[in-house]
Amino acid sequence: MLKAQVFTLYPEVFPGPLTKGLYGKALANKLWDLSVINIRDSATDKHKTVDDTPYGGGSGMLLKADVLANSLDQNVKKGERIFYLSPKGKKFDHKLAQDLSKEKSISIICGHFEGVDERVLSTRNIEEISIGDYVLSGGETAALVVLDSVIRFLPGVLGNDKSSIDETFENGLLEYPQYTKPQIWEKKSVPKVLLSGDHSKIKDWRLSQSEAITRDRRPDLWQKYKKN
Ligand code: SAH
């Protein structure tokens, strides 16, 4: 079982969409577990202050190192990996999602305002990860993205354990196009090869479609794929 902990100023955001469908079932069946920790509970003054202005000037506020560190120290066990969601972080991807699904527990910090005091990142050995080259108002949506992509790798979560195997990124390619009933819709038929029952032909067709789509849309992935 994967035990995830999220540190946030907005605990009501979680588990949000992660309780829907197969993930909700998986949560009920204890294939994963989520604790949501309100960073504000670790503030020590009577106003429960969590942020302050940056030294050196500049706009906005920063999450205070002492408050965040208190929250982490009370809840994270030694040796557990801690992630801070940040646009400056290492780019989060399929491979990291898969790696994290093998951990026993992960802790994720959602930032707010202008970010967090840098000192807490180094003293608590925190790994910074970004979900993409754009800036969000807070880390909560990013945490949901990370958890969503990690949970699907947990054994038993997807109805069919094979269903993640063919998926986009799994073999370095984007997924081929898919079709379901009705066979003819708005005068368009599904590709004939898919009706042929010839599994090796279907496999070849799907691979060639995947390759064409990847070459067209993602030259970066295509270059890597060609090298392997
Ligand atoms: N001043 C910071 C941005 C702060 S955005 C900078 O320029 O680097 C506020 C919070 O949103 C961050 O603390 C982070 O937790 C979250 N966030 C914003 N963009 C993100 C991204 N691309 N990936 C992950 N988290 C992000």
PDB file of C-alpha atoms in Angstrom, residues 15 34 47 55 64 74 85 92 97 115 117 122 132 147 165-166 176 178-179 189-190 193 200 210 215 228:
ATOM      1  CA  PRO A  15      -8.976  13.943  -2.068  1.00  0.00           C
ATOM      2  CA  LEU A  34      -4.035   9.670   1.888  1.00  0.00           C
ATOM      3  CA  HIS A  47      -2.869  34.588  14.564  1.00  0.00           C
ATOM      4  CA  TYR A  55      14.092  39.543   2.654  1.00  0.00           C
ATOM      5  CA  LYS A  64       7.754  30.462   6.581  1.00  0.00           C
ATOM      6  CA  GLN A  74       5.790  16.081  13.142  1.00  0.00           C
ATOM      7  CA  LEU A  85       5.802  21.188  -6.099  1.00  0.00           C
ATOM      8  CA  PHE A  92       7.680  15.396 -13.384  1.00  0.00           C
ATOM      9  CA  ALA A  97       5.336   8.528 -11.512  1.00  0.00           C
ATOM     10  CA  GLY A 115       6.747  29.953  -2.707  1.00  0.00           C
ATOM     11  CA  ASP A 117      11.707  29.928   2.338  1.00  0.00           C
ATOM     12  CA  SER A 122      17.832  22.070   1.833  1.00  0.00           C
ATOM     13  CA  GLY A 132       5.158  21.804 -16.474  1.00  0.00           C
ATOM     14  CA  LEU A 147      -1.022  11.551  -7.154  1.00  0.00           C
ATOM     15  CA  ILE A 165       1.021  -1.279 -20.791  1.00  0.00           C
ATOM     16  CA  ASP A 166      -0.162  -0.019 -24.185  1.00  0.00           C
ATOM     17  CA  TYR A 176      -2.513   4.956 -31.446  1.00  0.00           C
ATOM     18  CA  GLN A 178      -8.914   4.011 -30.723  1.00  0.00           C
ATOM     19  CA  TYR A 179     -12.519   3.394 -31.780  1.00  0.00           C
ATOM     20  CA  SER A 189     -16.316   3.762 -40.553  1.00  0.00           C
ATOM     21  CA  VAL A 190     -13.661   2.637 -38.116  1.00  0.00           C
ATOM     22  CA  VAL A 193      -7.899  -3.398 -40.205  1.00  0.00           C
ATOM     23  CA  SER A 200      -0.605  -9.332 -35.954  1.00  0.00           C
ATOM     24  CA  SER A 210       1.828   5.450 -32.848  1.00  0.00           C
ATOM     25  CA  ARG A 215       6.924  11.897 -35.145  1.00  0.00           C
ATOM     26  CA  ASN A 228      16.750   3.015 -28.826  1.00  0.00           C
TER      27      ASN A 228
END
